[in-house]
PDB file of C-alpha atoms in Angstrom:
ATOM      1  CA  MET A  60      -6.689 -10.941  22.876  1.00 94.00           C
ATOM      2  CA  GLU A  61     -10.317  -9.883  22.516  1.00 96.00           C
ATOM      3  CA  LEU A  62     -12.635 -12.367  20.795  1.00 96.00           C
ATOM      4  CA  ARG A  63     -15.574 -11.456  18.564  1.00 96.00           C
ATOM      5  CA  THR A  64     -18.009 -14.016  17.180  1.00 96.00           C
ATOM      6  CA  ALA A  65     -19.669 -13.872  13.776  1.00 95.00           C
ATOM      7  CA  ALA A  66     -23.023 -12.109  13.408  1.00 94.00           C
ATOM      8  CA  SER A  67     -26.044 -12.987  11.274  1.00 95.00           C
ATOM      9  CA  PRO A  68     -27.623 -10.254   9.117  1.00 95.00           C
ATOM     10  CA  LYS A  69     -31.001 -11.446  10.380  1.00 95.00           C
ATOM     11  CA  ASP A  70     -29.952 -10.443  13.883  1.00 96.00           C
ATOM     12  CA  VAL A  71     -27.974  -7.314  13.040  1.00 96.00           C
ATOM     13  CA  LYS A  72     -30.982  -5.518  11.573  1.00 93.00           C
ATOM     14  CA  HIS A  73     -32.461  -5.508  15.094  1.00 95.00           C
ATOM     15  CA  TYR A  74     -29.363  -4.099  16.841  1.00 97.00           C
ATOM     16  CA  ASP A  75     -29.469  -0.690  18.476  1.00 96.00           C
ATOM     17  CA  THR A  76     -26.542   1.735  18.356  1.00 97.00           C
ATOM     18  CA  ASP A  77     -24.745   0.317  21.384  1.00 97.00           C
ATOM     19  CA  ARG A  78     -25.010  -3.253  20.144  1.00 97.00           C
ATOM     20  CA  LEU A  79     -23.746  -2.325  16.663  1.00 97.00           C
ATOM     21  CA  ARG A  80     -20.719  -0.643  18.182  1.00 98.00           C
ATOM     22  CA  GLU A  81     -20.113  -3.550  20.562  1.00 97.00           C
ATOM     23  CA  GLU A  82     -20.066  -6.094  17.727  1.00 97.00           C
ATOM     24  CA  PHE A  83     -18.262  -4.226  14.933  1.00 98.00           C
ATOM     25  CA  LEU A  84     -16.384  -1.159  16.213  1.00 98.00           C
ATOM     26  CA  ILE A  85     -12.765  -1.456  17.393  1.00 98.00           C
ATOM     27  CA  ASP A  86     -12.173   1.756  19.339  1.00 94.00           C
ATOM     28  CA  ASP A  87      -9.423   0.953  21.816  1.00 90.00           C
ATOM     29  CA  LEU A  88      -6.418   0.657  19.507  1.00 95.00           C
ATOM     30  CA  PHE A  89      -3.092   2.490  19.793  1.00 97.00           C
ATOM     31  CA  LYS A  90      -2.533   2.549  23.532  1.00 97.00           C
ATOM     32  CA  PRO A  91       0.991   3.609  24.585  1.00 97.00           C
ATOM     33  CA  ASP A  92       3.350   0.728  25.372  1.00 98.00           C
ATOM     34  CA  GLU A  93       0.739  -1.893  24.507  1.00 98.00           C
ATOM     35  CA  ILE A  94       0.039  -4.440  21.808  1.00 98.00           C
ATOM     36  CA  LYS A  95      -3.709  -4.770  21.271  1.00 97.00           C
ATOM     37  CA  THR A  96      -5.211  -7.687  19.354  1.00 98.00           C
ATOM     38  CA  LEU A  97      -8.739  -8.679  18.385  1.00 97.00           C
ATOM     39  CA  TYR A  98      -9.651 -12.081  16.959  1.00 97.00           C
ATOM     40  CA  SER A  99     -12.766 -12.186  14.796  1.00 97.00           C
ATOM     41  CA  HIS A 100     -14.471 -15.467  13.955  1.00 96.00           C
ATOM     42  CA  ILE A 101     -15.320 -13.877  10.590  1.00 95.00           C
ATOM     43  CA  ASP A 102     -12.680 -15.503   8.349  1.00 96.00           C
ATOM     44  CA  ARG A 103     -10.421 -15.763  11.427  1.00 97.00           C
ATOM     45  CA  ILE A 104      -8.829 -12.362  10.925  1.00 98.00           C
ATOM     46  CA  ILE A 105      -6.784 -10.807  13.720  1.00 98.00           C
ATOM     47  CA  VAL A 106      -6.706  -7.015  13.908  1.00 98.00           C
ATOM     48  CA  GLY A 107      -4.035  -5.427  16.047  1.00 98.00           C
ATOM     49  CA  SER A 108      -1.843  -2.483  16.942  1.00 98.00           C
ATOM     50  CA  ALA A 109       1.466  -1.816  18.663  1.00 98.00           C
ATOM     51  CA  VAL A 110       2.572   1.526  20.110  1.00 98.00           C
ATOM     52  CA  PRO A 111       6.099   1.201  21.544  1.00 98.00           C
ATOM     53  CA  VAL A 112       7.022   4.287  23.569  1.00 98.00           C
ATOM     54  CA  SER A 113       9.269   3.473  26.503  1.00 95.00           C
ATOM     55  CA  ASN A 114      10.512   0.097  25.271  1.00 94.00           C
ATOM     56  CA  ALA A 115      10.290  -2.315  22.375  1.00 97.00           C
ATOM     57  CA  LEU A 116       7.183  -4.505  22.304  1.00 98.00           C
ATOM     58  CA  THR A 117       7.282  -8.200  21.460  1.00 98.00           C
ATOM     59  CA  LEU A 118       4.385  -9.965  19.751  1.00 98.00           C
ATOM     60  CA  THR A 119       3.321 -13.226  21.409  1.00 96.00           C
ATOM     61  CA  ALA A 120       0.813 -15.822  20.274  1.00 95.00           C
ATOM     62  CA  GLY A 121      -1.441 -15.820  23.306  1.00 87.00           C
ATOM     63  CA  GLU A 122      -3.597 -18.717  24.388  1.00 90.00           C
ATOM     64  CA  GLU A 123      -6.421 -17.957  21.964  1.00 91.00           C
ATOM     65  CA  ILE A 124      -4.769 -19.234  18.756  1.00 94.00           C
ATOM     66  CA  ARG A 125      -3.059 -22.244  20.395  1.00 94.00           C
ATOM     67  CA  ALA A 126       0.192 -21.726  18.488  1.00 96.00           C
ATOM     68  CA  ALA A 127       3.846 -21.877  19.505  1.00 96.00           C
ATOM     69  CA  TYR A 128       4.327 -18.395  18.047  1.00 97.00           C
ATOM     70  CA  PHE A 129       2.031 -15.835  16.419  1.00 98.00           C
ATOM     71  CA  LEU A 130       2.800 -16.616  12.769  1.00 98.00           C
ATOM     72  CA  GLU A 131       3.190 -20.369  13.113  1.00 98.00           C
ATOM     73  CA  ARG A 132       0.100 -20.807  10.899  1.00 98.00           C
ATOM     74  CA  ARG A 133      -0.528 -17.195   9.903  1.00 98.00           C
ATOM     75  CA  GLU A 134       0.621 -14.316   7.703  1.00 98.00           C
ATOM     76  CA  MET A 135       0.573 -10.618   8.553  1.00 98.00           C
ATOM     77  CA  GLY A 136       0.536  -7.166   6.996  1.00 98.00           C
ATOM     78  CA  ILE A 137       1.653  -4.082   8.937  1.00 98.00           C
ATOM     79  CA  ILE A 138       1.248  -0.382   8.081  1.00 98.00           C
ATOM     80  CA  ASN A 139       2.699   2.373  10.249  1.00 98.00           C
ATOM     81  CA  VAL A 140       0.332   5.310  10.926  1.00 98.00           C
ATOM     82  CA  GLY A 141       2.616   7.056  13.431  1.00 98.00           C
ATOM     83  CA  GLY A 142       6.200   8.224  13.753  1.00 98.00           C
ATOM     84  CA  LYS A 143       9.255   6.431  12.391  1.00 98.00           C
ATOM     85  CA  GLY A 144       9.974   3.033  13.850  1.00 98.00           C
ATOM     86  CA  VAL A 145      11.412  -0.415  13.348  1.00 98.00           C
ATOM     87  CA  VAL A 146       9.855  -3.849  13.020  1.00 98.00           C
ATOM     88  CA  THR A 147      12.373  -6.564  13.915  1.00 98.00           C
ATOM     89  CA  ILE A 148      11.694  -9.972  12.370  1.00 98.00           C
ATOM     90  CA  ASP A 149      13.869 -12.899  13.450  1.00 98.00           C
ATOM     91  CA  GLY A 150      16.746 -10.550  14.254  1.00 97.00           C
ATOM     92  CA  LYS A 151      16.548  -8.371  11.118  1.00 98.00           C
ATOM     93  CA  ASP A 152      15.422  -4.724  11.366  1.00 98.00           C
ATOM     94  CA  TYR A 153      12.988  -3.130   8.926  1.00 98.00           C
ATOM     95  CA  ALA A 154      12.545   0.648   9.213  1.00 98.00           C
ATOM     96  CA  LEU A 155       9.028   1.948   8.596  1.00 98.00           C
ATOM     97  CA  ASP A 156       8.143   5.603   8.164  1.00 98.00           C
ATOM     98  CA  PHE A 157       4.605   6.996   8.175  1.00 98.00           C
ATOM     99  CA  LYS A 158       2.413   4.984   5.750  1.00 98.00           C
ATOM    100  CA  ASP A 159       5.154   2.448   5.014  1.00 98.00           C
ATOM    101  CA  GLY A 160       4.102  -1.184   5.206  1.00 98.00           C
ATOM    102  CA  ILE A 161       5.520  -4.678   5.389  1.00 98.00           C
ATOM    103  CA  TYR A 162       4.274  -8.178   4.645  1.00 98.00           C
ATOM    104  CA  ILE A 163       5.440 -11.047   6.882  1.00 98.00           C
ATOM    105  CA  GLY A 164       4.881 -14.620   5.742  1.00 98.00           C
ATOM    106  CA  MET A 165       4.000 -17.685   7.751  1.00 98.00           C
ATOM    107  CA  GLY A 166       6.827 -19.066   9.871  1.00 98.00           C
ATOM    108  CA  ALA A 167       8.444 -15.843  11.131  1.00 98.00           C
ATOM    109  CA  LYS A 168       9.007 -16.516  14.831  1.00 97.00           C
ATOM    110  CA  ASP A 169      10.276 -13.421  16.623  1.00 97.00           C
ATOM    111  CA  ILE A 170       8.534 -10.105  15.892  1.00 98.00           C
ATOM    112  CA  SER A 171       9.038  -6.911  17.871  1.00 98.00           C
ATOM    113  CA  PHE A 172       8.237  -3.222  17.456  1.00 98.00           C
ATOM    114  CA  LYS A 173      10.282  -0.142  18.370  1.00 98.00           C
ATOM    115  CA  SER A 174       9.845   3.619  17.894  1.00 98.00           C
ATOM    116  CA  ASP A 175      12.616   6.000  16.868  1.00 97.00           C
ATOM    117  CA  ALA A 176      11.393   8.756  19.212  1.00 97.00           C
ATOM    118  CA  LYS A 177       9.324   8.653  22.406  1.00 95.00           C
ATOM    119  CA  ASP A 178       7.700  12.001  21.670  1.00 95.00           C
ATOM    120  CA  ASN A 179       6.497  10.781  18.254  1.00 97.00           C
ATOM    121  CA  PRO A 180       5.970   7.037  18.672  1.00 98.00           C
ATOM    122  CA  SER A 181       5.208   4.624  15.888  1.00 98.00           C
ATOM    123  CA  LYS A 182       1.677   3.317  15.582  1.00 98.00           C
ATOM    124  CA  PHE A 183       1.891  -0.054  13.912  1.00 98.00           C
ATOM    125  CA  TYR A 184      -1.447  -1.362  12.641  1.00 98.00           C
ATOM    126  CA  PHE A 185      -1.685  -4.960  11.492  1.00 98.00           C
ATOM    127  CA  ASN A 186      -4.011  -7.544  10.000  1.00 98.00           C
ATOM    128  CA  SER A 187      -3.267 -11.255  10.203  1.00 98.00           C
ATOM    129  CA  ALA A 188      -4.934 -14.203   8.456  1.00 98.00           C
ATOM    130  CA  PRO A 189      -4.528 -17.983   8.441  1.00 98.00           C
ATOM    131  CA  ALA A 190      -1.925 -19.113   5.894  1.00 98.00           C
ATOM    132  CA  HIS A 191      -1.104 -22.339   4.086  1.00 96.00           C
ATOM    133  CA  LYS A 192       2.266 -21.410   2.567  1.00 97.00           C
ATOM    134  CA  ALA A 193       5.294 -19.339   3.559  1.00 98.00           C
ATOM    135  CA  TYR A 194       5.893 -16.301   1.344  1.00 98.00           C
ATOM    136  CA  PRO A 195       8.898 -13.953   1.661  1.00 98.00           C
ATOM    137  CA  ILE A 196       8.936 -10.856   3.835  1.00 98.00           C
ATOM    138  CA  LYS A 197       8.515  -7.758   1.688  1.00 98.00           C
ATOM    139  CA  LEU A 198       8.826  -4.104   2.659  1.00 97.00           C
ATOM    140  CA  VAL A 199       6.352  -1.807   0.885  1.00 97.00           C
ATOM    141  CA  ARG A 200       7.245   1.861   1.090  1.00 96.00           C
ATOM    142  CA  LYS A 201       4.495   4.374   0.395  1.00 95.00           C
ATOM    143  CA  ASP A 202       6.509   5.913  -2.450  1.00 93.00           C
ATOM    144  CA  ASP A 203       7.264   2.559  -4.092  1.00 92.00           C
ATOM    145  CA  ILE A 204       3.735   1.425  -4.932  1.00 94.00           C
ATOM    146  CA  LEU A 205       3.727   0.145  -8.503  1.00 94.00           C
ATOM    147  CA  PRO A 206       1.928   2.487 -10.967  1.00 94.00           C
ATOM    148  CA  GLU A 207      -0.740  -0.108 -11.712  1.00 95.00           C
ATOM    149  CA  ASN A 208      -1.484  -0.340  -7.977  1.00 95.00           C
ATOM    150  CA  LYS A 209      -1.946   3.411  -7.513  1.00 96.00           C
ATOM    151  CA  VAL A 210      -5.422   4.263  -8.775  1.00 95.00           C
ATOM    152  CA  GLU A 211      -7.240   7.600  -8.848  1.00 95.00           C
ATOM    153  CA  LEU A 212     -11.032   7.439  -8.797  1.00 94.00           C
ATOM    154  CA  GLY A 213     -14.036   9.699  -8.371  1.00 94.00           C
ATOM    155  CA  THR A 214     -14.965  13.248  -9.290  1.00 94.00           C
ATOM    156  CA  GLY A 215     -15.218  16.587  -7.560  1.00 94.00           C
ATOM    157  CA  GLU A 216     -18.891  16.791  -8.461  1.00 94.00           C
ATOM    158  CA  ALA A 217     -19.544  13.538  -6.611  1.00 93.00           C
ATOM    159  CA  CYS A 218     -17.343  14.606  -3.660  1.00 94.00           C
ATOM    160  CA  ASN A 219     -15.397  11.338  -3.919  1.00 95.00           C
ATOM    161  CA  GLU A 220     -12.012  12.080  -5.488  1.00 96.00           C
ATOM    162  CA  ARG A 221      -9.643   9.596  -3.931  1.00 96.00           C
ATOM    163  CA  VAL A 222      -6.380   7.733  -4.424  1.00 97.00           C
ATOM    164  CA  ILE A 223      -6.207   3.983  -3.800  1.00 96.00           C
ATOM    165  CA  ASN A 224      -2.754   2.621  -2.952  1.00 97.00           C
ATOM    166  CA  LYS A 225      -2.656  -1.178  -3.066  1.00 97.00           C
ATOM    167  CA  TYR A 226       0.113  -2.387  -0.758  1.00 98.00           C
ATOM    168  CA  ILE A 227      -0.413  -6.144  -0.495  1.00 98.00           C
ATOM    169  CA  VAL A 228      -1.990  -7.423  -3.707  1.00 97.00           C
ATOM    170  CA  PRO A 229      -1.057 -10.055  -6.300  1.00 96.00           C
ATOM    171  CA  GLY A 230       1.688  -8.775  -8.589  1.00 93.00           C
ATOM    172  CA  GLN A 231       3.254  -6.621  -5.898  1.00 94.00           C
ATOM    173  CA  VAL A 232       3.377  -8.837  -2.812  1.00 97.00           C
ATOM    174  CA  ASP A 233       2.750 -12.571  -2.767  1.00 96.00           C
ATOM    175  CA  SER A 234       0.465 -13.693   0.063  1.00 98.00           C
ATOM    176  CA  CYS A 235      -1.881 -16.562   0.823  1.00 98.00           C
ATOM    177  CA  GLN A 236      -5.095 -14.555   1.223  1.00 97.00           C
ATOM    178  CA  LEU A 237      -4.352 -11.228   2.876  1.00 98.00           C
ATOM    179  CA  VAL A 238      -4.891  -8.055   0.828  1.00 98.00           C
ATOM    180  CA  MET A 239      -4.207  -4.566   2.233  1.00 98.00           C
ATOM    181  CA  GLY A 240      -3.904  -0.961   1.125  1.00 98.00           C
ATOM    182  CA  ILE A 241      -4.711   2.681   1.834  1.00 98.00           C
ATOM    183  CA  THR A 242      -7.381   4.906   0.323  1.00 97.00           C
ATOM    184  CA  SER A 243      -6.994   8.671   0.810  1.00 97.00           C
ATOM    185  CA  LEU A 244      -9.667  11.200  -0.065  1.00 97.00           C
ATOM    186  CA  LYS A 245      -8.668  14.513  -1.594  1.00 96.00           C
ATOM    187  CA  PRO A 246      -9.624  17.826   0.065  1.00 96.00           C
ATOM    188  CA  GLY A 247     -13.264  18.616  -0.584  1.00 95.00           C
ATOM    189  CA  SER A 248     -14.207  14.949  -0.969  1.00 96.00           C
ATOM    190  CA  VAL A 249     -15.945  12.990   1.762  1.00 96.00           C
ATOM    191  CA  TRP A 250     -17.552   9.947   0.101  1.00 94.00           C
ATOM    192  CA  ASN A 251     -15.918   6.595  -0.434  1.00 92.00           C
ATOM    193  CA  THR A 252     -17.275   3.756  -2.550  1.00 85.00           C
ATOM    194  CA  MET A 253     -20.530   5.015  -3.971  1.00 79.00           C
ATOM    195  CA  PRO A 254     -22.562   3.197  -5.150  1.00 81.00           C
ATOM    196  CA  TRP A 255     -22.070   0.627  -2.436  1.00 84.00           C
ATOM    197  CA  HIS A 256     -20.953  -2.936  -2.917  1.00 88.00           C
ATOM    198  CA  THR A 257     -20.613  -6.221  -1.104  1.00 88.00           C
ATOM    199  CA  HIS A 258     -18.294  -9.145  -1.768  1.00 89.00           C
ATOM    200  CA  ASP A 259     -19.606 -12.411  -0.374  1.00 89.00           C
ATOM    201  CA  ARG A 260     -16.247 -14.035  -0.966  1.00 92.00           C
ATOM    202  CA  ARG A 261     -14.281 -11.748   1.376  1.00 93.00           C
ATOM    203  CA  MET A 262     -14.702  -9.895   4.639  1.00 96.00           C
ATOM    204  CA  GLU A 263     -13.039  -6.546   5.241  1.00 97.00           C
ATOM    205  CA  VAL A 264     -11.751  -4.373   8.062  1.00 98.00           C
ATOM    206  CA  TYR A 265     -11.332  -0.604   7.779  1.00 98.00           C
ATOM    207  CA  LEU A 266      -9.068   1.558   9.935  1.00 98.00           C
ATOM    208  CA  TYR A 267      -9.979   5.230   9.605  1.00 98.00           C
ATOM    209  CA  PHE A 268      -7.116   7.661  10.181  1.00 98.00           C
ATOM    210  CA  GLU A 269      -6.060  11.203   9.270  1.00 98.00           C
ATOM    211  CA  VAL A 270      -9.497  12.191  10.572  1.00 97.00           C
ATOM    212  CA  PRO A 271      -9.319  15.690  12.126  1.00 96.00           C
ATOM    213  CA  ASP A 272     -10.181  15.911  15.817  1.00 95.00           C
ATOM    214  CA  ASP A 273     -13.315  17.932  15.112  1.00 96.00           C
ATOM    215  CA  ALA A 274     -14.549  15.555  12.398  1.00 97.00           C
ATOM    216  CA  VAL A 275     -16.499  12.304  12.395  1.00 98.00           C
ATOM    217  CA  VAL A 276     -16.873   9.507   9.871  1.00 98.00           C
ATOM    218  CA  PHE A 277     -20.222   7.869   9.153  1.00 98.00           C
ATOM    219  CA  HIS A 278     -19.430   4.238   8.339  1.00 97.00           C
ATOM    220  CA  TYR A 279     -22.310   2.542   6.542  1.00 96.00           C
ATOM    221  CA  MET A 280     -22.947  -1.166   6.939  1.00 96.00           C
ATOM    222  CA  GLY A 281     -25.686  -3.773   6.845  1.00 95.00           C
ATOM    223  CA  GLU A 282     -27.519  -5.526   4.041  1.00 94.00           C
ATOM    224  CA  PRO A 283     -28.202  -3.240   1.051  1.00 92.00           C
ATOM    225  CA  ASN A 284     -31.886  -2.990   1.974  1.00 92.00           C
ATOM    226  CA  GLU A 285     -31.292  -2.867   5.763  1.00 94.00           C
ATOM    227  CA  THR A 286     -28.486  -0.340   6.162  1.00 94.00           C
ATOM    228  CA  ARG A 287     -27.125   0.986   9.431  1.00 96.00           C
ATOM    229  CA  HIS A 288     -24.335   3.384  10.355  1.00 97.00           C
ATOM    230  CA  ILE A 289     -21.624   3.661  12.988  1.00 98.00           C
ATOM    231  CA  ILE A 290     -20.135   7.031  13.845  1.00 98.00           C
ATOM    232  CA  MET A 291     -16.363   6.749  14.033  1.00 97.00           C
ATOM    233  CA  ARG A 292     -13.393   8.914  14.918  1.00 97.00           C
ATOM    234  CA  ASN A 293      -9.702   9.046  14.203  1.00 98.00           C
ATOM    235  CA  GLN A 294      -7.766   5.762  14.391  1.00 98.00           C
ATOM    236  CA  GLU A 295     -10.782   3.577  14.997  1.00 98.00           C
ATOM    237  CA  ALA A 296     -11.421   0.362  13.060  1.00 98.00           C
ATOM    238  CA  VAL A 297     -14.569  -1.467  12.031  1.00 98.00           C
ATOM    239  CA  ILE A 298     -15.333  -5.053  11.015  1.00 98.00           C
ATOM    240  CA  SER A 299     -17.318  -5.539   7.805  1.00 97.00           C
ATOM    241  CA  PRO A 300     -18.816  -9.025   7.283  1.00 96.00           C
ATOM    242  CA  SER A 301     -18.988 -10.346   3.733  1.00 95.00           C
ATOM    243  CA  TRP A 302     -22.760  -9.801   3.555  1.00 95.00           C
ATOM    244  CA  SER A 303     -22.481  -6.140   4.535  1.00 95.00           C
ATOM    245  CA  VAL A 304     -22.043  -3.029   2.435  1.00 95.00           C
ATOM    246  CA  HIS A 305     -19.119  -0.874   3.501  1.00 93.00           C
ATOM    247  CA  SER A 306     -18.819   2.760   2.639  1.00 93.00           C
ATOM    248  CA  ALA A 307     -18.352   6.064   4.406  1.00 96.00           C
ATOM    249  CA  SER A 308     -18.989   9.763   4.351  1.00 96.00           C
ATOM    250  CA  ALA A 309     -17.461  12.250   6.748  1.00 97.00           C
ATOM    251  CA  THR A 310     -17.498  15.872   7.799  1.00 97.00           C
ATOM    252  CA  LYS A 311     -13.975  16.305   6.362  1.00 96.00           C
ATOM    253  CA  CYS A 312     -11.660  14.270   4.127  1.00 96.00           C
ATOM    254  CA  TYR A 313      -9.898  11.267   5.639  1.00 98.00           C
ATOM    255  CA  SER A 314      -7.859   8.153   4.877  1.00 98.00           C
ATOM    256  CA  PHE A 315      -8.431   4.522   5.700  1.00 98.00           C
ATOM    257  CA  ILE A 316      -6.553   1.245   5.610  1.00 98.00           C
ATOM    258  CA  TRP A 317      -8.526  -1.616   4.138  1.00 97.00           C
ATOM    259  CA  GLY A 318      -7.664  -5.230   4.805  1.00 98.00           C
ATOM    260  CA  MET A 319      -9.431  -8.193   3.214  1.00 96.00           C
ATOM    261  CA  VAL A 320      -9.272 -11.957   3.735  1.00 97.00           C
ATOM    262  CA  GLY A 321     -11.375 -14.773   2.371  1.00 93.00           C
ATOM    263  CA  GLU A 322     -12.023 -16.812  -0.746  1.00 90.00           C
ATOM    264  CA  ASN A 323      -9.969 -14.845  -3.281  1.00 88.00           C
ATOM    265  CA  GLN A 324      -7.624 -11.882  -3.754  1.00 88.00           C
ATOM    266  CA  ALA A 325      -9.325 -10.280  -6.753  1.00 87.00           C
ATOM    267  CA  PHE A 326      -9.619  -6.615  -5.785  1.00 85.00           C
ATOM    268  CA  ASP A 327     -12.354  -5.969  -8.365  1.00 86.00           C
ATOM    269  CA  ASP A 328     -14.540  -8.884  -7.265  1.00 85.00           C
ATOM    270  CA  MET A 329     -17.399  -6.717  -6.005  1.00 86.00           C
ATOM    271  CA  ASP A 330     -21.181  -6.991  -6.184  1.00 86.00           C
ATOM    272  CA  TRP A 331     -22.353  -3.441  -6.821  1.00 86.00           C
ATOM    273  CA  VAL A 332     -25.624  -2.206  -5.357  1.00 88.00           C
ATOM    274  CA  PRO A 333     -27.505   0.283  -7.583  1.00 87.00           C
ATOM    275  CA  THR A 334     -28.409   3.453  -5.718  1.00 86.00           C
ATOM    276  CA  LYS A 335     -32.088   2.869  -6.499  1.00 87.00           C
ATOM    277  CA  ASP A 336     -31.986  -0.357  -4.469  1.00 86.00           C
ATOM    278  CA  MET A 337     -30.460   1.134  -1.304  1.00 86.00           C
ATOM    279  CA  ARG A 338     -32.530   1.439   1.849  1.00 90.00           C
TER     280      ARG A 338
END
């Protein structure tokens, strides 16, 4: 498990490109027949992936979290961004197609991942947060998002028409603090979240996917008056501290999974930054 420490905005404004990428970019996910995990000291989130090809992969706690099993004191959300596969939780199989998700509450002991086909393996992406209560496992299929949790925003004129699908949110899935979902931009749109915002009460991690091979995403971060950017490619993730703006533009439309942990689960708890105040 890779460890990342927290970073002060006073320091980050002095980082060069390599240092920004070293601290915030997660670019080595989705390796065949591997489970990759990264532990961030920012709200203690764990970001991970599993790509079972030849055999099933079993999730273990590792020494870093000092637990008997991975979810002894944690909860987890998983979304599949690859081919069809199965997540097995304490002996019960849950089939996940592309963009299907599942929430797993604290206390689940045995978790493994398996793909239906070697030539089109599953790519399971997960976020995990500390938990204080055990909530039930819940499968969230992409076509079963409740109407109130499927939101269309933006305009063609602003190049930001997008659909927000809220997978793990209050009212649809009970969780301790984890919130997850997918935002997909429509063809011709490239901007997400403009004007920018921060939310001091939560940190966030983005996983960009459905990014064409010849395209790049410009992920914007930093304090509103000290902004920076990280150039990202398909199936790369980025850590966004609570003090940082988080937005993106790209050379073509894209999708991203957002995962949040922290003080509350209120999706609309955002501190908007007027465009006139951006630097």
